Amino acid sequence: MKSTTEYLTFRTKERREYINITRRIEEIVRESGVQEGLCLVNAMHITASVYINDAESGLIQDFDDFLERLAPHEPTSQYRHNRTGEDNGDAHIKRQVMGREVVVAITKGKLDFGPWEQIYYGEFDGRRPKRVLVKVIGE
Amino acid sequence: MKSTTEYLTFRTKERREYINITRRIEEIVRESGVQEGLCLVNAMHITASVYINDAESGLIQDFDDFLERLAPHEPTSQYRHNRTGEDNGDAHIKRQVMGREVVVAITKGKLDFGPWEQIYYGEFDGRRPKRVLVKVIGE
Amino acid sequence: MKSTTEYLTFRTKERREYINITRRIEEIVRESGVQEGLCLVNAMHITASVYINDAESGLIQDFDDFLERLAPHEPTSQYRHNRTGEDNGDAHIKRQVMGREVVVAITKGKLDFGPWEQIYYGEFDGRRPKRVLVKVIGE
């Protein structure tokens, strides 16, 4: 069994951003030499997500609107978590709805993707360095 | 390490449908010969889900009502994504809430399931051929 | 390839409870002897979740409020599923929002975690024995 572990670091300018990381994951899989296996990609922080969906700017805005409607950032006093001095109670909930991780099949040395699948890093409390883990296992 | 890759294709009659695919996944696991390992099952399209829950028709309708309340199909003009000419903005959001994939343990050659776990394909923008990937790895 | 399978049983006093199970998963990983691999942790019941987020009591209450707002327990008659004699229609939906499982990387013999990641068992229909599966594979 082969395995590879990589860490990507992101520091977004905005509180919430959505970054297409597909190319970087493809490179890691290629360099791993794994032909058949699994690739786990997960946010290492609990106010961010890794998810798979479309690289279409309108849809990304739709996701952001949806998440703000479900768990608005303001007023920050609506979240008990923020009594600890934080202001990111909403970000923990947004991350939970969008998910922490994706597991992608590797077939014949490549991410085995449908036509529109793209891997995104979803940041809900940015403006500081945060990490994503990539783990490849297989043969 | 052994591995098996299979693709299932679904073409639903309705826009939204929920299909129990447990038996087909069990067959693929049996044929793989893997005794201890993991089975990944994921939608390859970004307007569909694979999830695990109950095979009970009332609950399936409850899920559908819940998703329509969170992200209604109509009016289609409420989603920026639909300005591209699509009408499936809601389906991308519904899929995100229900999830893309499941990872199931294989123990002694079988899906290691609790008493009520059933694997479902959740279609939110059907009426065309769409695929599900099944990847088995282990020994 | 090495693999380990363990089952944890929980019987909560309340209908809904959130239990930090990180220490128990760490022990299972240590005992497995796996240095590089993956650890799957999933609820085996379809009215419970395994998820990763913060060990902060205010946030846990925020999650609970959020889930009750999305899919309230009462009135139980609002869910078709409850016509079967159950009263847990809401619990199936809450579990779906929070997720069934987590897949965690194992690196150098340990759960490869960010600074605040903690594994939680989220119970939405407790007061009876329910199980969580832990599967470790790797080398």
Short mmCIF file of C-alpha atoms in Angstrom, two decimals:
data_model
loop_
_atom_site.label_atom_id
_atom_site.label_comp_id
_atom_site.label_asym_id
_atom_site.label_seq_id
_atom_site.Cartn_x
_atom_site.Cartn_y
_atom_site.Cartn_z
CA MET A 1 0.00 0.00 0.00
CA LYS A 2 1.25 3.48 -0.90
CA SER A 3 0.27 6.66 0.93
CA THR A 4 0.88 10.39 0.58
CA THR A 5 0.04 13.23 2.97
CA GLU A 6 0.01 16.90 1.98
CA TYR A 7 -1.17 20.09 3.69
CA LEU A 8 -2.42 23.13 1.78
CA THR A 9 -2.64 26.52 3.50
CA PHE A 10 -5.17 29.24 2.62
CA ARG A 11 -5.46 32.78 3.87
CA THR A 12 -8.48 34.44 2.31
CA LYS A 13 -8.97 38.20 2.07
CA GLU A 14 -12.69 37.98 2.85
CA ARG A 15 -14.48 36.35 5.76
CA ARG A 16 -16.22 33.98 3.33
CA GLU A 17 -14.61 32.69 0.13
CA TYR A 18 -14.93 29.68 -2.15
CA ILE A 19 -11.71 28.47 -3.79
CA ASN A 20 -11.43 25.83 -6.53
CA ILE A 21 -8.62 23.48 -5.42
CA THR A 22 -9.14 20.72 -8.01
CA ARG A 23 -5.86 21.30 -9.90
CA ARG A 24 -3.80 21.10 -6.72
CA ILE A 25 -5.45 17.84 -5.65
CA GLU A 26 -4.90 16.38 -9.15
CA GLU A 27 -1.18 17.17 -8.88
CA ILE A 28 -0.87 15.51 -5.48
CA VAL A 29 -2.61 12.39 -6.81
CA ARG A 30 -0.32 12.31 -9.87
CA GLU A 31 2.81 12.67 -7.74
CA SER A 32 1.61 9.96 -5.31
CA GLY A 33 1.90 7.33 -8.05
CA VAL A 34 -1.29 5.66 -6.75
CA GLN A 35 -3.22 4.02 -9.59
CA GLU A 36 -6.20 2.57 -7.63
CA GLY A 37 -7.23 3.98 -4.27
CA LEU A 38 -8.92 6.75 -2.34
CA CYS A 39 -8.14 10.43 -1.85
CA LEU A 40 -9.43 12.14 1.32
CA VAL A 41 -9.53 15.96 1.29
CA ASN A 42 -10.68 17.69 4.49
CA ALA A 43 -10.68 21.06 6.16
CA MET A 44 -8.49 20.95 9.29
CA HIS A 45 -10.40 23.87 10.82
CA ILE A 46 -13.95 23.63 12.04
CA THR A 47 -15.18 26.84 10.41
CA ALA A 48 -14.36 25.71 6.85
CA SER A 49 -15.52 23.02 4.41
CA VAL A 50 -14.24 20.94 1.55
CA TYR A 51 -17.05 20.06 -0.85
CA ILE A 52 -17.62 19.06 -4.47
CA ASN A 53 -19.88 21.09 -6.71
CA ASP A 54 -19.92 23.36 -9.77
CA ALA A 55 -17.32 25.98 -10.78
CA GLU A 56 -20.03 28.53 -11.64
CA SER A 57 -19.94 31.96 -10.01
CA GLY A 58 -23.74 32.36 -9.83
CA LEU A 59 -24.11 29.07 -8.01
CA ILE A 60 -21.36 29.97 -5.56
CA GLN A 61 -23.29 33.15 -4.73
CA ASP A 62 -26.47 31.05 -4.38
CA PHE A 63 -24.68 28.82 -1.84
CA ASP A 64 -23.50 31.86 0.07
CA ASP A 65 -27.00 33.40 0.15
CA PHE A 66 -28.48 30.07 1.25
CA LEU A 67 -25.99 29.70 4.10
CA GLU A 68 -26.48 33.30 5.24
CA ARG A 69 -30.23 32.71 5.30
CA LEU A 70 -29.85 29.50 7.35
CA ALA A 71 -27.25 30.83 9.79
CA PRO A 72 -26.69 34.59 9.42
CA HIS A 73 -23.43 36.13 10.61
CA GLU A 74 -25.25 39.10 12.18
CA PRO A 75 -26.37 39.71 14.86
CA THR A 76 -23.42 37.82 16.35
CA SER A 77 -25.17 37.85 19.74
CA GLN A 78 -27.65 35.21 18.49
CA TYR A 79 -25.02 32.47 18.96
CA ARG A 80 -24.10 31.25 22.47
CA HIS A 81 -20.68 30.33 21.09
CA ASN A 82 -19.92 34.01 20.61
CA ARG A 83 -20.16 34.65 24.37
CA THR A 84 -16.66 33.09 24.48
CA GLY A 85 -15.39 36.21 22.68
CA GLU A 86 -15.60 34.67 19.20
CA ASP A 87 -17.75 36.07 16.37
CA ASN A 88 -17.80 32.90 14.24
CA GLY A 89 -20.77 30.92 15.62
CA ASP A 90 -22.39 31.14 12.18
CA ALA A 91 -19.24 29.76 10.49
CA HIS A 92 -19.34 26.54 12.55
CA ILE A 93 -22.93 25.95 11.42
CA LYS A 94 -22.28 26.84 7.76
CA ARG A 95 -19.36 24.40 7.72
CA GLN A 96 -21.57 21.67 9.16
CA VAL A 97 -24.20 22.13 6.41
CA MET A 98 -21.60 22.10 3.59
CA GLY A 99 -19.54 19.25 5.10
CA ARG A 100 -15.98 18.76 6.34
CA GLU A 101 -14.51 16.41 3.77
CA VAL A 102 -14.76 14.61 0.47
CA VAL A 103 -13.50 11.13 -0.40
CA VAL A 104 -12.72 10.71 -4.09
CA ALA A 105 -11.94 7.47 -5.95
CA ILE A 106 -8.64 7.21 -7.81
CA THR A 107 -8.92 5.06 -10.95
CA LYS A 108 -6.06 4.51 -13.40
CA GLY A 109 -4.01 7.16 -11.62
CA LYS A 110 -6.62 9.94 -11.78
CA LEU A 111 -9.46 11.43 -9.71
CA ASP A 112 -12.48 9.47 -10.99
CA PHE A 113 -14.83 12.39 -11.58
CA GLY A 114 -18.12 13.04 -13.32
CA PRO A 115 -18.22 15.81 -15.96
CA TRP A 116 -18.75 18.77 -13.62
CA GLU A 117 -17.24 17.70 -10.30
CA GLN A 118 -14.83 20.29 -8.88
CA ILE A 119 -13.31 20.30 -5.38
CA TYR A 120 -13.86 23.50 -3.43
CA TYR A 121 -12.45 24.92 -0.23
CA GLY A 122 -15.28 26.81 1.47
CA GLU A 123 -14.02 29.38 3.97
CA PHE A 124 -16.53 30.82 6.46
CA ASP A 125 -14.18 32.59 8.89
CA GLY A 126 -11.09 33.57 6.93
CA ARG A 127 -8.47 36.31 6.99
CA ARG A 128 -6.01 34.01 8.81
CA PRO A 129 -3.95 30.97 7.70
CA LYS A 130 -5.99 27.75 7.66
CA ARG A 131 -5.10 24.29 6.43
CA VAL A 132 -6.54 21.53 4.26
CA LEU A 133 -5.30 17.93 4.51
CA VAL A 134 -4.93 15.65 1.47
CA LYS A 135 -4.37 11.94 2.12
CA VAL A 136 -3.93 9.46 -0.71
CA ILE A 137 -3.90 5.72 -0.08
CA GLY A 138 -3.87 2.84 -2.56
CA GLU A 139 -1.60 1.02 -4.95
CA MET B 1 -4.67 -4.62 -1.80
CA LYS B 2 -7.69 -5.42 -3.98
CA SER B 3 -9.87 -2.84 -5.68
CA THR B 4 -13.03 -2.79 -7.78
CA THR B 5 -14.65 0.09 -9.67
CA GLU B 6 -18.21 0.04 -10.96
CA TYR B 7 -20.52 2.66 -12.46
CA LEU B 8 -24.31 2.54 -12.14
CA THR B 9 -26.52 4.63 -14.43
CA PHE B 10 -29.93 6.01 -13.47
CA ARG B 11 -32.51 7.81 -15.58
CA THR B 12 -35.46 8.80 -13.44
CA LYS B 13 -38.92 9.61 -14.80
CA GLU B 14 -39.46 12.45 -12.33
CA ARG B 15 -37.29 15.47 -11.58
CA ARG B 16 -36.82 14.24 -8.00
CA GLU B 17 -36.67 10.57 -7.05
CA TYR B 18 -35.19 8.46 -4.28
CA ILE B 19 -33.95 4.99 -5.28
CA ASN B 20 -32.81 2.24 -2.91
CA ILE B 21 -29.52 0.92 -4.35
CA THR B 22 -28.45 -1.27 -1.39
CA ARG B 23 -28.85 -4.61 -3.19
CA ARG B 24 -26.67 -3.50 -6.12
CA ILE B 25 -23.91 -2.27 -3.82
CA GLU B 26 -24.04 -5.54 -1.85
CA GLU B 27 -23.53 -7.49 -5.11
CA ILE B 28 -20.54 -5.39 -6.12
CA VAL B 29 -18.95 -5.92 -2.70
CA ARG B 30 -19.57 -9.69 -2.89
CA GLU B 31 -18.04 -9.91 -6.38
CA SER B 32 -15.02 -7.83 -5.32
CA GLY B 33 -13.90 -10.59 -2.96
CA VAL B 34 -12.83 -7.94 -0.42
CA GLN B 35 -13.22 -9.23 3.14
CA GLU B 36 -11.97 -6.19 5.12
CA GLY B 37 -11.99 -2.72 3.61
CA LEU B 38 -14.00 0.33 2.59
CA CYS B 39 -16.69 0.93 -0.01
CA LEU B 40 -17.14 4.45 -1.39
CA VAL B 41 -20.43 5.21 -3.17
CA ASN B 42 -20.84 8.69 -4.67
CA ALA B 43 -22.98 10.59 -7.12
CA MET B 44 -20.90 11.62 -10.14
CA HIS B 45 -23.26 14.51 -10.88
CA ILE B 46 -23.54 17.61 -8.74
CA THR B 47 -27.34 17.70 -8.62
CA ALA B 48 -27.69 14.26 -7.00
CA SER B 49 -26.80 12.61 -3.68
CA VAL B 50 -25.91 9.24 -2.27
CA TYR B 51 -27.01 8.96 1.37
CA ILE B 52 -27.91 6.35 3.97
CA ASN B 53 -31.26 6.41 5.70
CA ASP B 54 -34.53 4.52 6.07
CA ALA B 55 -36.48 2.64 3.37
CA GLU B 56 -39.80 4.12 4.51
CA SER B 57 -41.98 5.95 2.02
CA GLY B 58 -43.34 8.50 4.53
CA LEU B 59 -39.83 9.51 5.55
CA ILE B 60 -38.75 9.87 1.92
CA GLN B 61 -41.65 12.28 1.39
CA ASP B 62 -40.62 14.12 4.60
CA PHE B 63 -37.10 14.54 3.18
CA ASP B 64 -38.51 15.83 -0.08
CA ASP B 65 -40.78 18.34 1.71
CA PHE B 66 -37.89 19.47 3.91
CA LEU B 67 -35.61 20.05 0.91
CA GLU B 68 -38.32 21.90 -1.02
CA ARG B 69 -38.87 24.15 2.00
CA LEU B 70 -35.13 24.89 2.31
CA ALA B 71 -34.46 25.40 -1.41
CA PRO B 72 -37.67 25.47 -3.48
CA HIS B 73 -37.52 24.65 -7.19
CA GLU B 74 -39.90 27.54 -8.04
CA PRO B 75 -39.56 30.38 -8.78
CA THR B 76 -36.46 29.36 -10.74
CA SER B 77 -35.51 33.05 -11.05
CA GLN B 78 -34.50 33.12 -7.34
CA TYR B 79 -31.20 31.36 -8.17
CA ARG B 80 -28.38 33.24 -9.91
CA HIS B 81 -27.20 29.92 -11.32
CA ASN B 82 -30.34 29.76 -13.46
CA ARG B 83 -29.31 32.92 -15.36
CA THR B 84 -26.94 30.56 -17.23
CA GLY B 85 -30.04 28.98 -18.83
CA GLU B 86 -30.30 26.15 -16.28
CA ASP B 87 -33.33 25.58 -14.06
CA ASN B 88 -31.57 23.39 -11.46
CA GLY B 89 -30.13 25.88 -8.97
CA ASP B 90 -32.27 24.30 -6.25
CA ALA B 91 -30.95 20.81 -7.10
CA HIS B 92 -27.32 21.84 -6.43
CA ILE B 93 -28.35 23.08 -2.96
CA LYS B 94 -30.52 20.04 -2.16
CA ARG B 95 -27.62 17.75 -3.08
CA GLN B 96 -25.30 19.72 -0.81
CA VAL B 97 -27.64 19.31 2.18
CA MET B 98 -28.10 15.55 1.61
CA GLY B 99 -24.42 14.92 0.78
CA ARG B 100 -22.45 13.56 -2.19
CA GLU B 101 -21.16 10.26 -0.89
CA VAL B 102 -21.12 7.54 1.72
CA VAL B 103 -18.18 5.46 2.91
CA VAL B 104 -19.21 2.08 4.28
CA ALA B 105 -17.04 -0.43 6.16
CA ILE B 106 -16.70 -3.94 4.73
CA THR B 107 -16.31 -6.57 7.47
CA LYS B 108 -16.10 -10.32 6.79
CA GLY B 109 -16.99 -9.72 3.15
CA LYS B 110 -20.18 -7.71 3.79
CA LEU B 111 -21.35 -4.10 4.18
CA ASP B 112 -21.10 -3.58 7.94
CA PHE B 113 -24.52 -2.05 8.53
CA GLY B 114 -26.78 -1.25 11.46
CA PRO B 115 -30.32 -2.68 11.43
CA TRP B 116 -31.97 0.01 9.28
CA GLU B 117 -29.18 1.40 7.11
CA GLN B 118 -30.08 1.50 3.41
CA ILE B 119 -28.13 3.24 0.64
CA TYR B 120 -30.17 5.67 -1.44
CA TYR B 121 -29.57 7.50 -4.68
CA GLY B 122 -31.25 10.91 -4.33
CA GLU B 123 -31.99 12.52 -7.68
CA PHE B 124 -32.86 16.24 -7.71
CA ASP B 125 -32.63 16.99 -11.45
CA GLY B 126 -33.44 13.77 -13.27
CA ARG B 127 -35.00 12.70 -16.55
CA ARG B 128 -31.55 12.16 -18.09
CA PRO B 129 -28.86 9.47 -17.61
CA LYS B 130 -26.71 10.10 -14.52
CA ARG B 131 -24.03 7.95 -12.91
CA VAL B 132 -23.03 6.68 -9.48
CA LEU B 133 -19.50 5.43 -8.76
CA VAL B 134 -18.77 2.47 -6.49
CA LYS B 135 -15.18 1.91 -5.40
CA VAL B 136 -14.16 -0.98 -3.18
CA ILE B 137 -10.68 -1.22 -1.65
CA GLY B 138 -9.31 -3.68 0.88
CA GLU B 139 -8.14 -7.23 1.22
CA MET C 1 -2.84 -3.99 4.73
CA LYS C 2 -3.97 -3.96 8.37
CA SER C 3 -7.54 -3.41 9.52
CA THR C 4 -9.40 -3.08 12.81
CA THR C 5 -13.15 -3.00 13.50
CA GLU C 6 -14.68 -1.79 16.76
CA TYR C 7 -18.22 -1.04 17.88
CA LEU C 8 -19.07 1.53 20.56
CA THR C 9 -22.47 1.52 22.25
CA PHE C 10 -24.21 4.61 23.64
CA ARG C 11 -27.39 4.91 25.65
CA THR C 12 -28.14 8.56 26.33
CA LYS C 13 -30.41 9.79 29.11
CA GLU C 14 -31.91 12.55 26.95
CA ARG C 15 -33.55 12.35 23.54
CA ARG C 16 -30.81 14.58 22.11
CA GLU C 17 -27.21 14.53 23.33
CA TYR C 18 -23.77 15.34 21.96
CA ILE C 19 -20.89 13.17 23.22
CA ASN C 20 -17.19 13.77 22.60
CA ILE C 21 -15.76 10.40 21.50
CA THR C 22 -12.29 11.59 20.39
CA ARG C 23 -10.34 9.83 23.16
CA ARG C 24 -11.96 6.47 22.41
CA ILE C 25 -11.21 6.75 18.68
CA GLU C 26 -7.60 7.71 19.44
CA GLU C 27 -7.21 4.56 21.56
CA ILE C 28 -8.60 2.33 18.82
CA VAL C 29 -6.19 3.87 16.29
CA ARG C 30 -3.25 3.39 18.67
CA GLU C 31 -4.14 -0.25 19.30
CA SER C 32 -4.59 -0.93 15.57
CA GLY C 33 -0.89 -0.32 14.97
CA VAL C 34 -1.74 1.46 11.69
CA GLN C 35 0.81 4.18 10.91
CA GLU C 36 -0.57 5.50 7.59
CA GLY C 37 -4.20 5.00 6.64
CA LEU C 38 -7.81 6.02 7.10
CA CYS C 39 -10.22 5.81 10.03
CA LEU C 40 -13.96 5.68 9.30
CA VAL C 41 -16.32 6.49 12.18
CA ASN C 42 -20.06 6.24 11.50
CA ALA C 43 -23.37 6.05 13.30
CA MET C 44 -24.97 2.64 12.68
CA HIS C 45 -28.43 4.07 13.37
CA ILE C 46 -30.20 6.46 11.05
CA THR C 47 -31.32 8.91 13.74
CA ALA C 48 -27.78 9.72 14.93
CA SER C 49 -24.67 11.41 13.50
CA VAL C 50 -20.92 11.30 13.82
CA TYR C 51 -19.41 14.71 13.05
CA ILE C 52 -16.30 16.78 13.74
CA ASN C 53 -16.55 20.19 15.36
CA ASP C 54 -15.70 22.12 18.52
CA ALA C 55 -15.84 20.90 22.13
CA GLU C 56 -17.54 24.10 23.32
CA SER C 57 -20.82 23.87 25.21
CA GLY C 58 -22.27 27.11 23.78
CA LEU C 59 -21.69 25.91 20.24
CA ILE C 60 -23.27 22.54 20.97
CA GLN C 61 -26.39 24.38 22.18
CA ASP C 62 -26.26 26.53 19.01
CA PHE C 63 -26.24 23.36 16.88
CA ASP C 64 -29.18 21.98 18.83
CA ASP C 65 -31.18 25.21 18.45
CA PHE C 66 -30.36 25.32 14.73
CA LEU C 67 -31.51 21.74 14.18
CA GLU C 68 -34.71 22.28 16.20
CA ARG C 69 -35.47 25.34 14.08
CA LEU C 70 -34.90 23.42 10.82
CA ALA C 71 -36.77 20.25 11.83
CA PRO C 72 -38.65 20.66 15.14
CA HIS C 73 -39.54 17.59 17.16
CA GLU C 74 -43.04 18.93 17.90
CA PRO C 75 -45.71 18.69 16.62
CA THR C 76 -44.80 15.09 15.76
CA SER C 77 -47.80 14.95 13.42
CA GLN C 78 -45.97 17.17 10.90
CA TYR C 79 -43.89 14.18 9.72
CA ARG C 80 -45.46 11.47 7.55
CA HIS C 81 -42.89 9.04 8.97
CA ASN C 82 -44.59 9.31 12.37
CA ARG C 83 -47.80 7.80 10.96
CA THR C 84 -45.94 4.49 11.24
CA GLY C 85 -46.19 4.87 15.05
CA GLU C 86 -42.74 6.45 15.42
CA ASP C 87 -42.12 9.91 16.88
CA ASN C 88 -38.63 10.40 15.43
CA GLY C 89 -39.25 11.89 11.97
CA ASP C 90 -37.32 14.99 13.05
CA ALA C 91 -34.35 12.88 14.17
CA HIS C 92 -33.90 11.36 10.69
CA ILE C 93 -33.73 14.86 9.20
CA LYS C 94 -31.40 16.24 11.89
CA ARG C 95 -29.03 13.32 11.32
CA GLN C 96 -29.05 13.99 7.58
CA VAL C 97 -28.06 17.65 8.08
CA MET C 98 -25.24 16.80 10.52
CA GLY C 99 -24.01 13.78 8.52
CA ARG C 100 -23.60 10.04 9.14
CA GLU C 101 -19.83 9.62 9.19
CA VAL C 102 -16.37 11.10 9.24
CA VAL C 103 -13.24 9.80 7.54
CA VAL C 104 -10.05 10.86 9.30
CA ALA C 105 -6.46 10.49 8.04
CA ILE C 106 -3.99 8.54 10.17
CA THR C 107 -0.44 9.90 9.87
CA LYS C 108 2.52 8.55 11.85
CA GLY C 109 0.15 6.43 13.93
CA LYS C 110 -2.19 9.24 15.01
CA LEU C 111 -5.42 10.95 13.92
CA ASP C 112 -4.14 13.77 11.71
CA PHE C 113 -6.18 16.61 13.20
CA GLY C 114 -6.23 20.38 13.09
CA PRO C 115 -6.03 22.29 16.40
CA TRP C 116 -9.74 22.16 17.33
CA GLU C 117 -11.07 19.05 15.62
CA GLN C 118 -13.01 16.78 17.98
CA ILE C 119 -15.17 13.78 17.00
CA TYR C 120 -18.73 13.89 18.30
CA TYR C 121 -21.54 11.40 18.49
CA GLY C 122 -24.76 13.35 17.90
CA GLU C 123 -27.81 11.53 19.23
CA PHE C 124 -31.26 12.74 18.09
CA ASP C 125 -33.45 9.87 19.31
CA GLY C 126 -31.74 8.38 22.33
CA ARG C 127 -32.71 6.64 25.55
CA ARG C 128 -31.94 3.21 24.01
CA PRO C 129 -28.67 1.43 23.10
CA LYS C 130 -27.24 2.57 19.77
CA ARG C 131 -23.94 1.77 18.08
CA VAL C 132 -21.07 3.54 16.35
CA LEU C 133 -18.68 1.68 14.03
CA VAL C 134 -14.95 2.42 13.87
CA LYS C 135 -12.99 0.94 10.97
CA VAL C 136 -9.25 1.48 10.59
CA ILE C 137 -7.40 0.45 7.43
CA GLY C 138 -3.80 1.10 6.41
CA GLU C 139 -0.28 -0.03 7.12
#
